[in-house]
Every structure is written in structure tokens, then in C-alpha cells.
Short mmCIF file of C-alpha atoms and ligand atoms in Angstrom, two decimals:
data_model
loop_
_atom_site.label_atom_id
_atom_site.label_comp_id
_atom_site.label_asym_id
_atom_site.label_seq_id
_atom_site.Cartn_x
_atom_site.Cartn_y
_atom_site.Cartn_z
CA MET A 815 14.27 10.60 0.48
CA LYS A 816 11.45 8.82 2.51
CA PHE A 817 11.53 4.93 2.32
CA PHE A 818 8.15 3.20 1.92
CA VAL A 819 8.03 -0.80 1.83
CA ASP A 820 6.26 -2.55 -0.77
CA THR A 821 4.36 -5.41 0.97
CA ALA A 822 1.19 -6.75 2.80
CA ASP A 823 3.51 -8.92 4.70
CA THR A 824 3.10 -7.68 8.36
CA GLN A 825 5.88 -9.49 9.46
CA GLU A 826 8.19 -7.99 7.23
CA ILE A 827 6.62 -4.44 7.88
CA ALA A 828 7.01 -4.76 11.64
CA ASP A 829 11.01 -6.25 11.23
CA LEU A 830 11.66 -3.14 8.65
CA ALA A 831 9.77 -0.73 11.33
CA GLU A 832 12.20 -2.06 14.00
CA THR A 833 14.89 0.05 12.19
CA GLY A 834 13.81 3.16 12.33
CA LEU A 835 14.03 3.84 8.85
CA LEU A 836 10.60 3.16 7.50
CA ASP A 837 8.43 6.20 6.63
CA GLY A 838 5.45 4.31 5.06
CA VAL A 839 3.73 1.20 3.14
CA THR A 840 2.16 0.77 -0.29
CA THR A 841 -0.21 -2.12 -0.92
CA ASN A 842 -1.85 -3.19 -4.08
CA PRO A 843 -4.62 -5.58 -4.81
CA SER A 844 -2.02 -8.35 -5.80
CA LEU A 845 0.12 -7.88 -2.55
CA ILE A 846 -3.11 -8.30 -0.72
CA ALA A 847 -3.83 -11.45 -2.87
CA LYS A 848 -0.17 -12.49 -1.87
CA SER A 849 -0.79 -12.00 1.77
CA GLY A 850 -4.06 -14.21 1.38
CA ARG A 851 -5.29 -12.19 4.26
CA ASP A 852 -8.52 -9.89 4.54
CA PHE A 853 -7.94 -6.81 2.87
CA MET A 854 -9.68 -4.46 5.80
CA GLU A 855 -8.16 -6.57 8.43
CA VAL A 856 -4.73 -6.28 6.92
CA THR A 857 -4.84 -2.90 6.16
CA ARG A 858 -5.91 -1.95 9.83
CA GLU A 859 -3.05 -4.26 11.54
CA ILE A 860 -0.38 -2.41 8.82
CA CYS A 861 -1.96 1.12 10.04
CA GLY A 862 -1.07 -0.04 13.74
CA ILE A 863 2.56 -0.83 12.80
CA VAL A 864 3.74 2.27 11.01
CA ASP A 865 2.91 5.89 11.74
CA GLY A 866 3.58 7.10 8.10
CA PRO A 867 1.13 6.91 4.98
CA VAL A 868 -0.19 3.29 4.17
CA SER A 869 -1.62 2.94 0.46
CA ALA A 870 -4.95 1.20 0.21
CA GLU A 871 -5.77 0.98 -3.34
CA VAL A 872 -9.75 1.41 -4.79
CA VAL A 873 -10.68 -1.31 -7.01
CA ALA A 874 -13.65 0.43 -8.54
CA LEU A 875 -13.30 1.87 -11.79
CA ASP A 876 -15.83 4.67 -11.87
CA HIS A 877 -15.87 8.03 -9.65
CA ALA A 878 -18.72 6.92 -7.91
CA GLY A 879 -17.56 3.31 -6.86
CA MET A 880 -14.05 4.67 -5.95
CA MET A 881 -15.79 7.47 -3.74
CA ARG A 882 -17.87 4.63 -1.96
CA GLU A 883 -14.78 2.45 -1.54
CA ALA A 884 -12.61 5.33 -0.29
CA GLU A 885 -15.09 6.29 2.21
CA ILE A 886 -14.78 2.68 3.57
CA LEU A 887 -11.05 2.70 3.39
CA ARG A 888 -10.25 6.10 4.99
CA LYS A 889 -12.23 4.95 8.28
CA ILE A 890 -9.55 2.33 8.91
CA ALA A 891 -7.09 4.76 10.40
CA ASP A 892 -6.02 8.59 9.92
CA ASN A 893 -2.79 7.17 8.05
CA VAL A 894 -4.50 5.51 5.16
CA CYS A 895 -3.61 7.05 2.34
CA ILE A 896 -6.30 6.02 -0.89
CA LYS A 897 -4.34 5.11 -3.97
CA VAL A 898 -6.17 5.49 -7.37
CA PRO A 899 -5.40 4.49 -10.95
CA LEU A 900 -4.40 7.35 -13.16
CA THR A 901 -7.43 7.38 -15.06
CA VAL A 902 -9.81 10.14 -15.38
CA ASP A 903 -12.25 8.96 -12.94
CA GLY A 904 -9.15 8.45 -10.61
CA LEU A 905 -8.28 11.85 -10.82
CA LYS A 906 -11.79 13.15 -10.70
CA THR A 907 -11.65 10.98 -7.38
CA CYS A 908 -8.52 12.29 -6.35
CA LYS A 909 -9.16 15.96 -6.56
CA LYS A 910 -12.27 15.31 -4.36
CA LEU A 911 -10.50 13.49 -1.58
CA THR A 912 -7.43 15.55 -1.64
CA SER A 913 -9.64 18.87 -1.47
CA ASP A 914 -11.44 17.25 1.89
CA GLY A 915 -7.85 16.49 3.05
CA THR A 916 -7.66 12.98 2.04
CA MET A 917 -3.87 11.79 1.14
CA VAL A 918 -4.27 10.17 -2.40
CA ASN A 919 -1.43 8.01 -3.99
CA VAL A 920 -2.29 8.24 -7.78
CA THR A 921 -0.43 4.90 -8.90
CA LEU A 922 -0.09 3.17 -12.61
CA CYS A 923 1.68 6.63 -14.03
CA PHE A 924 4.02 5.69 -17.13
CA SER A 925 4.36 9.34 -18.62
CA ALA A 926 5.10 12.78 -17.38
CA ASN A 927 2.01 14.40 -18.86
CA GLN A 928 0.31 11.60 -16.78
CA ALA A 929 2.30 13.21 -13.70
CA LEU A 930 1.37 16.32 -14.67
CA LEU A 931 -2.29 15.80 -14.46
CA ALA A 932 -1.84 14.13 -11.07
CA ALA A 933 -0.29 17.02 -9.64
CA LYS A 934 -2.86 19.33 -11.07
CA ALA A 935 -5.76 16.99 -9.18
CA GLY A 936 -3.82 17.83 -6.08
CA ALA A 937 -2.40 13.96 -5.65
CA THR A 938 -0.49 14.11 -2.26
CA PHE A 939 1.73 11.02 -4.14
CA ILE A 940 2.32 10.27 -7.80
CA SER A 941 3.50 6.66 -8.43
CA PRO A 942 5.64 6.40 -11.59
CA PHE A 943 6.77 2.38 -12.02
CA VAL A 944 10.23 2.24 -13.00
CA GLY A 945 10.52 -1.42 -13.04
CA ARG A 946 7.80 -1.94 -15.39
CA HIS A 947 8.75 0.87 -17.63
CA ASP A 948 12.05 -0.96 -18.15
CA ASP A 949 10.52 -4.16 -18.72
CA ASN A 950 8.96 -2.63 -21.65
CA GLY A 951 11.78 -1.14 -23.22
CA PHE A 952 11.50 2.59 -21.80
CA ASP A 953 14.00 4.28 -19.52
CA GLY A 954 11.99 4.34 -15.80
CA MET A 955 14.65 6.81 -14.26
CA ALA A 956 14.48 9.18 -17.33
CA LEU A 957 10.78 9.27 -16.58
CA ILE A 958 11.74 10.29 -12.73
CA ASN A 959 13.67 13.23 -14.29
CA ASP A 960 11.25 14.66 -16.11
CA ILE A 961 8.67 14.59 -13.48
CA ARG A 962 11.26 16.16 -11.04
CA LEU A 963 11.95 18.98 -13.92
CA ILE A 964 8.00 19.74 -13.98
CA TYR A 965 7.14 19.71 -10.90
CA ASP A 966 10.00 22.12 -9.89
CA ASN A 967 9.12 24.11 -12.82
CA TYR A 968 5.85 24.70 -11.29
CA ALA A 969 6.44 24.28 -7.71
CA PHE A 970 4.10 21.40 -7.55
CA ALA A 971 3.71 19.67 -3.69
CA THR A 972 2.93 16.41 -4.89
CA GLU A 973 5.56 14.15 -3.88
CA ILE A 974 7.39 11.72 -6.33
CA LEU A 975 7.17 7.97 -5.02
CA VAL A 976 9.19 6.00 -7.31
CA ALA A 977 7.41 2.47 -7.51
CA SER A 978 8.30 -0.84 -9.11
CA VAL A 979 11.75 -0.71 -7.75
CA ARG A 980 13.52 -3.82 -8.58
CA HIS A 981 17.11 -2.87 -7.53
CA PRO A 982 19.58 -0.89 -5.60
CA ILE A 983 20.29 0.97 -8.49
CA HIS A 984 16.54 2.05 -8.79
CA VAL A 985 17.22 3.60 -5.08
CA LEU A 986 20.51 5.12 -6.01
CA GLU A 987 19.40 7.09 -9.31
CA SER A 988 16.09 8.18 -7.35
CA ALA A 989 17.94 9.72 -4.57
CA LYS A 990 20.36 11.27 -7.10
CA ILE A 991 17.39 12.97 -8.85
CA GLY A 992 15.78 13.85 -5.80
CA ALA A 993 12.76 12.13 -6.05
CA ASP A 994 10.73 12.30 -2.63
CA VAL A 995 10.33 8.34 -1.93
CA ALA A 996 11.32 5.02 -2.74
CA THR A 997 8.80 2.17 -2.11
CA MET A 998 10.71 -1.20 -2.48
CA PRO A 999 10.14 -4.67 -1.81
CA PRO A 1000 11.43 -6.06 1.83
CA SER A 1001 14.45 -7.48 -0.40
CA VAL A 1002 15.61 -4.45 -1.78
CA ILE A 1003 15.40 -2.35 1.53
CA ARG A 1004 17.76 -5.24 2.99
CA SER A 1005 20.42 -5.20 0.13
CA LEU A 1006 20.92 -1.65 0.81
CA PHE A 1007 22.48 -2.11 4.10
CA LYS A 1008 24.80 -4.80 2.44
CA HIS A 1009 28.48 -4.63 1.01
CA VAL A 1010 30.91 -7.31 0.86
CA LEU A 1011 33.71 -4.98 2.29
CA THR A 1012 31.50 -4.30 5.53
CA ASP A 1013 31.22 -8.06 6.11
CA LYS A 1014 34.98 -8.89 5.15
CA GLY A 1015 35.79 -5.49 7.58
CA ILE A 1016 34.05 -6.71 10.49
CA GLU A 1017 35.36 -10.21 10.17
CA GLY A 1018 39.01 -8.51 10.57
CA PHE A 1019 38.40 -6.47 13.28
CA LEU A 1020 36.64 -9.19 15.10
CA ALA A 1021 39.55 -11.59 14.40
CA ASP A 1022 42.19 -9.10 15.55
CA TRP A 1023 40.05 -8.04 18.51
CA ALA A 1024 39.99 -11.89 19.79
CA LYS A 1025 43.71 -11.75 19.60
CA THR A 1026 43.86 -9.34 22.25
CA GLY A 1027 41.93 -11.10 24.86
CA GLN A 1028 39.79 -8.18 25.79
CA SER A 1029 36.29 -7.69 26.61
CA ILE A 1030 34.17 -4.38 26.71
C1 E4P B 1 3.41 0.57 -6.04
O1 E4P B 1 2.63 0.91 -5.45
C2 E4P B 1 3.12 -0.63 -6.50
O2 E4P B 1 2.33 -1.55 -5.57
C3 E4P B 1 4.48 -1.53 -6.86
O3 E4P B 1 5.76 -0.62 -6.87
C4 E4P B 1 4.27 -2.27 -8.10
O4 E4P B 1 5.60 -3.05 -8.22
P1 E4P B 1 5.73 -4.15 -9.27
O5 E4P B 1 5.60 -3.63 -10.68
O6 E4P B 1 6.94 -4.92 -8.93
O7 E4P B 1 4.62 -5.36 -9.53
#
């Protein structure tokens, strides 16, 4: 499963990229606002830190406007992935862009039928938002299960990018279902490394090693 980080904080992205485990980055207008930085400038910088796809989201709501914004965004770098909302105009834009060989991430997906439409529109990635789904009394992971089943039924190449991930169990369940990608806040990626017994084990080994008086 690929790991994307869901942030526009370039320091965090650079730190996580050093692990060698980071496969891409997703941003959205809220994350850009949180960074306090210029959209084009921060996206260019992120594209230089990671080799994998970097999602940059359009803000126009009509097809012509989305195409105009996508033209600007895709010139930033070869690894830019245009993010469009799951609307009629968003999917029209997705179809056009992917036919031209541009990567597209269809975002704000909340139903399996929406995911089916995105796959038919040739989306590179579909982003079902599991956390926001859970928040509203639905079952986010059941949605991922349904999409996996449907995509496998028809051998769709669209990758399932689990978004709005809130905790490590979302990551675990996504991996068990066979989702292709999880995009996570930096804190969730860091939490995956942690286990209390790992820390305790290191502490015990180091204490015993000190007793030997040896060094390597
Ligand atoms: C994905 O691409 C989105 O940017 C993101 O996962 C949204 O997460 P949130 O629901 O925590 O804002």
C-alpha cells in the first residue's frame, strides 16, 4: 500500500520523505490556507521534495474554469496530480485531463456509486473520505470495501486513495481491504511506527548492554 501525507507543511513532508516510505502528497484548499503560503510556490516546493504524485486542487466549479486552472497547475511539475471534486463538471474535467495523460485525483467521494462514476471517467485516484463519513454516522471502511469489490469486478485501474484518515485503525483496515493508497496527516504516519513494547524492549536491551561494558 502506498503512503501519501496529507499536508502542505513542507518541513513535515521533507522529514517524512527521509524515511524513504513516502510515496506522494495530497493537499486541499484548507491545507494551503493553513500553511499561510502562496499556492503555486508551496506546490512547486512540495513537487521538488517527493517524486510521487502531488495533488493540487482546482477551486473553479465549472468545467471551463477547472480546465483553465488545471492548465496552470499541471505546468508546475511533471508529478502534479490535478484534484477535482466529484461533480458532473469535475468528472467531465477528469475525463478530458486523463485522456491527455494528466493524473487526476477525484476528491470528496462519499458513495460507491460516485466511485464507480469516477472510475468510468478514467480517474487515476478516487478519494473516499472515511473520517468525515464516520463523523456523519456512516461506516467509512464499509465504503472502502464496496469500492474495492466494484473496482475488482470490472478491473478498473483507478486507485483507491483512502482520505480523511484519522487514526491507525483506518490505515490497518484499509490495508486489510486492499486499498491502494492511504493519505494521512503527519501525526498518523508517525503513530504507525510506535508501540509501547518496542520502546520498553529497547530500554531493557540497552540497560543489559550497559552491564556488559562493551561497545560496537
Ligand atoms: C484528502 O485528499 C483530503 O485532503 C483529506 O484527507 C481531508 O481530510 P479531513 O477530513 O481530515 O479534512
